Tab-separated table of C-alpha atoms (C1' of nucleotides) in Angstrom:
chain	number	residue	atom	x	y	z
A	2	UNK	CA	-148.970	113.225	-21.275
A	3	UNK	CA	-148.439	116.700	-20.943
A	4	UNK	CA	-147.420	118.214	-23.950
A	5	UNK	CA	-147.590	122.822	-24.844
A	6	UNK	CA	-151.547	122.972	-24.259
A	7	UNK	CA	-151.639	121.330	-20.875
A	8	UNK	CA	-148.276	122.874	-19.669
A	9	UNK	CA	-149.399	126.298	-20.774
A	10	UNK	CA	-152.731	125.436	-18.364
A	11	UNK	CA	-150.622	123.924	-15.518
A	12	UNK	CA	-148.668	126.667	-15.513
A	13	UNK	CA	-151.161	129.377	-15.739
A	14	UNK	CA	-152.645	127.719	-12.518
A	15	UNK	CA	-150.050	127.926	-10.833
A	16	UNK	CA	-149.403	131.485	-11.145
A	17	UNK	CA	-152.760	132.092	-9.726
A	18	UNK	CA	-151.788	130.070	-6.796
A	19	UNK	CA	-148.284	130.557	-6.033
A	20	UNK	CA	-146.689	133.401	-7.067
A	21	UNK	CA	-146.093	135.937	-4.510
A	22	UNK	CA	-145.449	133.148	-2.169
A	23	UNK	CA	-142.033	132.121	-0.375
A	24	UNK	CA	-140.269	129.107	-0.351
A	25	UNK	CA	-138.997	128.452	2.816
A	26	UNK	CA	-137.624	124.784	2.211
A	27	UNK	CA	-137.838	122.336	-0.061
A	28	UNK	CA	-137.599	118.302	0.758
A	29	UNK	CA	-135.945	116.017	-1.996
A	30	UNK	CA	-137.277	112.870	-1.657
A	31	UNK	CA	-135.000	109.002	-1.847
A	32	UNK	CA	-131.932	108.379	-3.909
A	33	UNK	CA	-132.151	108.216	-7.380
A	34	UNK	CA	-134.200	111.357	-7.559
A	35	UNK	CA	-135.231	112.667	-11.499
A	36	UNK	CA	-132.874	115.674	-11.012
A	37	UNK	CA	-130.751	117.422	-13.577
A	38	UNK	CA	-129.127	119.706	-11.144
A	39	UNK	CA	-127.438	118.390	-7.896
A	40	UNK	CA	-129.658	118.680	-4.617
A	41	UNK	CA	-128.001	121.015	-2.842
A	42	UNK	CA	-128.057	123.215	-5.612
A	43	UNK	CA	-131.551	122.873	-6.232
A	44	UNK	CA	-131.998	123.263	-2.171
A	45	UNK	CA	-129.817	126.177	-1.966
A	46	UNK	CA	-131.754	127.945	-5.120
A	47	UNK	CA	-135.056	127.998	-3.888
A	48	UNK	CA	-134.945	128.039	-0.651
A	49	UNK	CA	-135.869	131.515	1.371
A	50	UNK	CA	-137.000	132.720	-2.339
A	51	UNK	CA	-140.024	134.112	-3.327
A	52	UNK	CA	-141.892	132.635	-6.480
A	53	UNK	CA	-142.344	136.146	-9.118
A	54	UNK	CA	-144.057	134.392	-11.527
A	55	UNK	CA	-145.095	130.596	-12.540
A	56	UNK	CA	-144.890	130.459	-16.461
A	57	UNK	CA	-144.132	127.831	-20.141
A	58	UNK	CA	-141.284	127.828	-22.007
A	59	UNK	CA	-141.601	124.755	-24.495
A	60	UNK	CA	-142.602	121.807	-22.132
A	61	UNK	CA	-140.874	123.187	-18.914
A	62	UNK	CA	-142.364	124.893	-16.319
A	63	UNK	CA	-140.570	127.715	-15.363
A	64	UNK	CA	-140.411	129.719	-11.575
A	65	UNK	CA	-138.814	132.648	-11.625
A	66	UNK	CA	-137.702	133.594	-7.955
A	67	UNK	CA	-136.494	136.222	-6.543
A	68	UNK	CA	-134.102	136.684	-4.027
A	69	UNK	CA	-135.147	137.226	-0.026
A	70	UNK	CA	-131.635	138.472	1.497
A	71	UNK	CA	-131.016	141.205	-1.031
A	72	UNK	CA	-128.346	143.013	0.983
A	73	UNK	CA	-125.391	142.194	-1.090
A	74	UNK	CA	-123.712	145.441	-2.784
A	75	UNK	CA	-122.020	142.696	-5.547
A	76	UNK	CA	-124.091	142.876	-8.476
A	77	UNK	CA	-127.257	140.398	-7.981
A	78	UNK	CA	-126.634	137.628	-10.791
A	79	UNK	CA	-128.886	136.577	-13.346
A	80	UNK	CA	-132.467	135.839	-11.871
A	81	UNK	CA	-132.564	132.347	-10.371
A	82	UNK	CA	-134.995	130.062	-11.821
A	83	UNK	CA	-136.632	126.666	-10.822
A	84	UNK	CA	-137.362	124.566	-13.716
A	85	UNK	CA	-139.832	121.525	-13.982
A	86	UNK	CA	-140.392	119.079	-16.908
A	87	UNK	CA	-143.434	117.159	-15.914
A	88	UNK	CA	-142.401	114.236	-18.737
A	89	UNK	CA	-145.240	111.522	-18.739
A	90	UNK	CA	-146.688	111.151	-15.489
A	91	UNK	CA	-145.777	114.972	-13.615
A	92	UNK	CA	-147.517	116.414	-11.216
A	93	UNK	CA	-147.340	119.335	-9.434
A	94	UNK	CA	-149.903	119.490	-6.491
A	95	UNK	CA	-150.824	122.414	-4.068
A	96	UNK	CA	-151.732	121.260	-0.774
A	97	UNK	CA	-152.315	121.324	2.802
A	98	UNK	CA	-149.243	119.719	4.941
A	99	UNK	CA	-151.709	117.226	6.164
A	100	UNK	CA	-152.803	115.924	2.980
A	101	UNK	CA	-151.586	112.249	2.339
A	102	UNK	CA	-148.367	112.115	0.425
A	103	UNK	CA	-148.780	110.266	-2.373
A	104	UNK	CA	-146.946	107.442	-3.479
A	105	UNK	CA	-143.871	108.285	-5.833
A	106	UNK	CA	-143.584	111.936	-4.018
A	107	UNK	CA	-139.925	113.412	-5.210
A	108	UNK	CA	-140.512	116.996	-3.783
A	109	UNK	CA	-141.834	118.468	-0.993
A	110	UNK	CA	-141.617	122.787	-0.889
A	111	UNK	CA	-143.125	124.407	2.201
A	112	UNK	CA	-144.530	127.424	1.120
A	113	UNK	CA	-144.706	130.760	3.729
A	114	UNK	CA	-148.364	130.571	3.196
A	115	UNK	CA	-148.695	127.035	4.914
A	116	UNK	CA	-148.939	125.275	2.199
A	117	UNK	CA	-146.869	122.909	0.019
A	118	UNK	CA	-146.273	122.377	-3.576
A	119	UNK	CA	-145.267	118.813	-4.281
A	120	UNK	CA	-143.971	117.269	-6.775
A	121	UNK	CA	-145.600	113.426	-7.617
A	122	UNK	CA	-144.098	111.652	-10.818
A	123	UNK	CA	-144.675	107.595	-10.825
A	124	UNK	CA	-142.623	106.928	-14.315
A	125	UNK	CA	-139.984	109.523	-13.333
A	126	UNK	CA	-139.774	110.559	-17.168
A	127	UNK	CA	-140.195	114.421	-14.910
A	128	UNK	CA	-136.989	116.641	-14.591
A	129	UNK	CA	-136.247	118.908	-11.763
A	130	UNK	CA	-133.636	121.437	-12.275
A	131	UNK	CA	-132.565	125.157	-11.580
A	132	UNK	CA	-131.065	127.998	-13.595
A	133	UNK	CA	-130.226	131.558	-14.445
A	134	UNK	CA	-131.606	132.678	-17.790
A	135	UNK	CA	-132.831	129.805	-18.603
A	136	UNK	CA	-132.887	128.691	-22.444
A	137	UNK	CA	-134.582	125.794	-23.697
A	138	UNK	CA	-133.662	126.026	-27.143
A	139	UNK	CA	-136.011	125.719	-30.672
A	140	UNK	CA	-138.750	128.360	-30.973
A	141	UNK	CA	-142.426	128.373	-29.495
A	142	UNK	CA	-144.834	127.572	-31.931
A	143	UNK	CA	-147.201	130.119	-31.717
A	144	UNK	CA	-144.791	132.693	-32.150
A	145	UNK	CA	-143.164	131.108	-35.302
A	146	UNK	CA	-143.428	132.947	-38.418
A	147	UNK	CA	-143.850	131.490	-41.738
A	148	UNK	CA	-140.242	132.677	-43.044
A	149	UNK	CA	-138.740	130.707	-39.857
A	150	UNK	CA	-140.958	127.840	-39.873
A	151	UNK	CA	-140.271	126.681	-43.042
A	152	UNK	CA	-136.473	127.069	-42.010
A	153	UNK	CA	-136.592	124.923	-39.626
A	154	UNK	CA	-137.121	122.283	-42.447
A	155	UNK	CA	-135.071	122.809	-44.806
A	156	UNK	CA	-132.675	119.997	-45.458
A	157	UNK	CA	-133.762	117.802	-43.163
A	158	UNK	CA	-134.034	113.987	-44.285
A	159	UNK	CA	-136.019	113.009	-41.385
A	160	UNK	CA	-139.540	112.110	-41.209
A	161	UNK	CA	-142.013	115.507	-40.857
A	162	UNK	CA	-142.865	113.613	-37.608
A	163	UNK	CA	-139.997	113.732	-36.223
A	164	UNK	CA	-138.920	116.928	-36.946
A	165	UNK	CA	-142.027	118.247	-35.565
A	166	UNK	CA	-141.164	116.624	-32.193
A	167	UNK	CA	-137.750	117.591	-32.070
A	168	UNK	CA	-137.646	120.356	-29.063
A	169	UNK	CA	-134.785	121.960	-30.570
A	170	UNK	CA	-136.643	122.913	-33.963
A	171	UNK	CA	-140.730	123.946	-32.507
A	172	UNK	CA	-140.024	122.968	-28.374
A	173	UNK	CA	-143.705	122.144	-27.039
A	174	UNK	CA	-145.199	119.563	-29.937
A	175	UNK	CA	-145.660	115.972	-28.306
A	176	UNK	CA	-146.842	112.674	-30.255
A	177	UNK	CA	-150.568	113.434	-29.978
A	178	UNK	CA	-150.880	117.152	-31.445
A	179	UNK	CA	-148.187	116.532	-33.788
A	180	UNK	CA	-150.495	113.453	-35.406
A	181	UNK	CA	-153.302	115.921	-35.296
A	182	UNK	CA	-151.251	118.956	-36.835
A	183	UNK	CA	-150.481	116.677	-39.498
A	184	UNK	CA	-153.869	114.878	-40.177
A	185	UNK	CA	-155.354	118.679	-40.394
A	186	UNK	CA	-152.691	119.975	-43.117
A	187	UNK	CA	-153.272	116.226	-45.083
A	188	UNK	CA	-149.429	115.451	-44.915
A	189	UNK	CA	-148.391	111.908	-44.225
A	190	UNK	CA	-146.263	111.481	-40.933
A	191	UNK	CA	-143.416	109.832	-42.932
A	192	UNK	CA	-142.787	112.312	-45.331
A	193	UNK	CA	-139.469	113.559	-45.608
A	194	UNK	CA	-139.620	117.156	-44.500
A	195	UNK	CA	-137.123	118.940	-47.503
A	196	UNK	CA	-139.672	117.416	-49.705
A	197	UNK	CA	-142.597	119.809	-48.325
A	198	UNK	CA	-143.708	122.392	-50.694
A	199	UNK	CA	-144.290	126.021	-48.809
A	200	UNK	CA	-147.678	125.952	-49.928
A	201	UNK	CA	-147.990	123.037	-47.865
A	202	UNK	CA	-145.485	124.125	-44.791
A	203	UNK	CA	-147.518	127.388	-44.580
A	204	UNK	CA	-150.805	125.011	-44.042
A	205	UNK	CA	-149.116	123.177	-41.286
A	206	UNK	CA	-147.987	125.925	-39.738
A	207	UNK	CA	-151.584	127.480	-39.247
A	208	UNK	CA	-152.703	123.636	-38.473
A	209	UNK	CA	-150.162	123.351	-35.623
A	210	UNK	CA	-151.224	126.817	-34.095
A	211	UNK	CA	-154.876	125.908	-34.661
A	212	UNK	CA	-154.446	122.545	-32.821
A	213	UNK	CA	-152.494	124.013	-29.758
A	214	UNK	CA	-154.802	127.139	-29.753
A	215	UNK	CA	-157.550	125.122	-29.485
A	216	UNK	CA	-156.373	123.036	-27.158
A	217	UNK	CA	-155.334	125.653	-24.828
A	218	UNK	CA	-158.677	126.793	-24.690
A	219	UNK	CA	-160.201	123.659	-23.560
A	220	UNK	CA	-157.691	123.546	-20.756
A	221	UNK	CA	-158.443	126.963	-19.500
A	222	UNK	CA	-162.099	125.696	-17.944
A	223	UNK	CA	-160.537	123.486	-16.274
A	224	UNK	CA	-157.736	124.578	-14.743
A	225	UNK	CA	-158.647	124.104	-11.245
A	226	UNK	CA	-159.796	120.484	-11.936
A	227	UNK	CA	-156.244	119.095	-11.781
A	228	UNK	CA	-153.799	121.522	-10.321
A	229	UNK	CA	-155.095	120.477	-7.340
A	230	UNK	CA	-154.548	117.398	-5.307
A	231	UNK	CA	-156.683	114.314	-7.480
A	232	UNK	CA	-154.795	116.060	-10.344
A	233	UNK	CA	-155.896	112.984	-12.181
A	234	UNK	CA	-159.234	114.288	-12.740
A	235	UNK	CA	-160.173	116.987	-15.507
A	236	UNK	CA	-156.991	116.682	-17.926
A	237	UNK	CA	-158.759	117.824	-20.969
A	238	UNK	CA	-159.247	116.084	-24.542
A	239	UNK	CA	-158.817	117.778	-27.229
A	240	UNK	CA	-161.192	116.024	-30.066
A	241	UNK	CA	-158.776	113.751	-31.515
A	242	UNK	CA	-159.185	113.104	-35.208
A	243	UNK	CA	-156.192	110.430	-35.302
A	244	UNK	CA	-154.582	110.081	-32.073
A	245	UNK	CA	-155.462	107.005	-30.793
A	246	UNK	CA	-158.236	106.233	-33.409
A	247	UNK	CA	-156.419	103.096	-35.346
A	248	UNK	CA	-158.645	101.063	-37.110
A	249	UNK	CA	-161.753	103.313	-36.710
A	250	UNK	CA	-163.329	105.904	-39.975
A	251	UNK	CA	-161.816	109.024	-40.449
A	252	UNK	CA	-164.196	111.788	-39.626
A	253	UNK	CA	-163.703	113.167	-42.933
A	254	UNK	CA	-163.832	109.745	-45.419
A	255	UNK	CA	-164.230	107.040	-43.447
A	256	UNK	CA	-161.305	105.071	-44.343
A	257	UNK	CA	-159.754	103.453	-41.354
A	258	UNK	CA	-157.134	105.106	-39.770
A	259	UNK	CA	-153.529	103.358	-39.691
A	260	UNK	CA	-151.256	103.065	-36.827
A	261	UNK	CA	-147.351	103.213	-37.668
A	262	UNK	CA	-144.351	103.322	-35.432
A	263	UNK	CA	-142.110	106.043	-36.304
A	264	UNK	CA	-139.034	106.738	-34.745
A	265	UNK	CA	-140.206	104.378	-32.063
A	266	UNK	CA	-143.476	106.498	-31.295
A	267	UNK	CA	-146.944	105.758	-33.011
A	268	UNK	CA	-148.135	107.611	-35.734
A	269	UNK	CA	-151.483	107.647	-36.597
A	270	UNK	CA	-152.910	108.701	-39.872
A	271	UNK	CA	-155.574	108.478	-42.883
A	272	UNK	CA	-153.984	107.367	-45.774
A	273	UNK	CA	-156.329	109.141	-48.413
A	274	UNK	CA	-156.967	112.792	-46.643
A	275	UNK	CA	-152.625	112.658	-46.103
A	276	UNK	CA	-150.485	112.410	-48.660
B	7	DA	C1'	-124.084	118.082	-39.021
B	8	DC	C1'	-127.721	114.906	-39.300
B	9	DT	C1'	-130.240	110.805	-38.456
B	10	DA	C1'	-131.757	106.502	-36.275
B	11	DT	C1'	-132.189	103.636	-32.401
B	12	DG	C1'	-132.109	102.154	-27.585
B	13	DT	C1'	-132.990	103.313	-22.773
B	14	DC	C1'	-135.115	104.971	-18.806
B	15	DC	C1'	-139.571	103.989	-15.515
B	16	DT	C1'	-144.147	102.314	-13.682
B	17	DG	C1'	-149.031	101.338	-14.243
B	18	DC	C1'	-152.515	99.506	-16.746
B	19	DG	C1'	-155.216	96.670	-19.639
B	20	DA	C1'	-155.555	92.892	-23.042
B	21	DG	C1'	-155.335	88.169	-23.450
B	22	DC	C1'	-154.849	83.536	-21.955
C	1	DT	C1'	-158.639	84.669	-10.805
C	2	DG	C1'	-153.998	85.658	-11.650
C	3	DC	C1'	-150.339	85.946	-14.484
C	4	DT	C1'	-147.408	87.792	-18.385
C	5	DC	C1'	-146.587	90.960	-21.758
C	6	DG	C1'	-146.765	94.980	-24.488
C	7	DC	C1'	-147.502	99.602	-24.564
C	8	DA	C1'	-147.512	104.476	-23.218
C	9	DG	C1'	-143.641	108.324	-24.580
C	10	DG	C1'	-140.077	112.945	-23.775
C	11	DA	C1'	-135.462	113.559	-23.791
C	12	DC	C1'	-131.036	112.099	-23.943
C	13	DA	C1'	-127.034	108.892	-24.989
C	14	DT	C1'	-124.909	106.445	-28.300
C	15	DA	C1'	-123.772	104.782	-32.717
C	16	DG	C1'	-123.677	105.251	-37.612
DNA sequence: ACTATGTCCTGCGAGC
DNA sequence: TGCTCGCAGGACATAG
């Protein structure tokens, strides 16, 4: 379940394997493909490009290409870019042609190189899609300042949960380091987010960076582990805390943690270090 | 303008 | 052993 850390490490291994290369075609596979832009759009985008750079915005992973047949006097529009969501189950292989295609295969993209990047995503939760200055809206949390972060609260009725996974307030926070974000700054997932004191904003804030930071470390020493083909294999763990932990002590007072659904995602949480 | 809820999709593991 | 069922969850559509 991909979420900022493991994008950020996807997408950092990708650079380091694809960028400089050219796309000289790109296979979409069956009918109801997970696209957000038509195929032939998609098609004519990338194909006889060259990949600049491989990079996160948010969740997406974003290719910036650049054009091959640059002979045109008209002015060149905006750069083209290919964007990928990886959702749940996304994977983005690089291969050899040979190499088995796996089950639930959507794209295929012959590289000049020889090899192919494919695109594998069994839930189809993934989005495939191109643009030209591409925005994805809300603000990366580890550029946020405090003045803006505590913004992005103000007002809102909803559940701090919530708001933290909305992608157009902080775009990158998923379920698992949101729980963890909160568990560190001892704020209950249900609490309505106007009702936040700064004091307590500013400590969730530094929680939320710590979290991803950390995170994003762990993932660099591994990035070759699943970039490649097995992908499966080395998607790192961040220590959970909460996450996942429902019923067991707290690491901190040993109270068990609770499990709540909020918002139709679980929630987990110690109900004497968060208030 | 917000907020809450349902839906998509497949694989896996718990439980009988 | 083999089956059913619930769950995982990001983003969007829809309704309130």
């Amino acid at each position: 379940m991909p979420e900022l850390p493991e994008v950020e490490t996807i997408a950092r291994g990708l650079h380091t394997r694809v960028s400089g290369d050219g796309i000289e075609s790109i296979w979409l596979g069956g009918k109801p493909e997970p696209l957000k832009s038509p195929a032939h759009e998609i098609a004519a985008t990338l194909e006889h490009t060259r990949i600049l750079t491989v990079r996160r915005v948010g969740k997406h992973i974003v290719f910036d290409l650049a054009p091959n047949n640059v002979r045109s006097k008209k002015a060149q529009p905006a750069q083209a870019q290919w964007i990928v969501h990886l959702g749940m189950t996304g994977r983005l292989q690089v291969c050899d042609p040979q190499s088995e295609v796996l089950k639930h295969t959507h794209a295929i993209l012959k590289l000049k190189s020889g090899r192919e990047l494919r695109f594998v995503d069994p839930r189809r939760f993934g989005r495939l899609s191109v643009a030209h200055g591409f925005d994805a809206g809300g603000i990366e949390p580890l550029e946020v300042d405090l003045d803006r972060f505590i913004n992005l609260f103000r007002g809102r009725k909803t559940p701090i949960k919530s708001a933290l996974l909305n992608q157009k307030l902080l775009r990158g926070v998923g379920n698992i380091y949101a729980d963890e974000s909160l568990f560190r700054a001892g704020i209950r997932p249900r609490r309505r987010a106007s009702t936040i004191t700064r004091d307590q904003l500013a400590k969730l804030m530094t929680s939320v960076k710590e979290v991803l930071k950390e995170a994003i470390v762990l993932g660099g020493s591994s990035i070759s582990d699943y970039v490649d083909a097995d992908g499966e294999e080395g998607f790192f763990q961040l220590q959970h805390r909460v996450y996942g932990r429902e019923g067991e002590p707290c690491l901190v007072c040993k109270t068990p943690i609770k499990r709540i659904v909020i918002a139709g995602r679980s929630s987990h949480y110690c109900l004497k270090c968060q208030k």
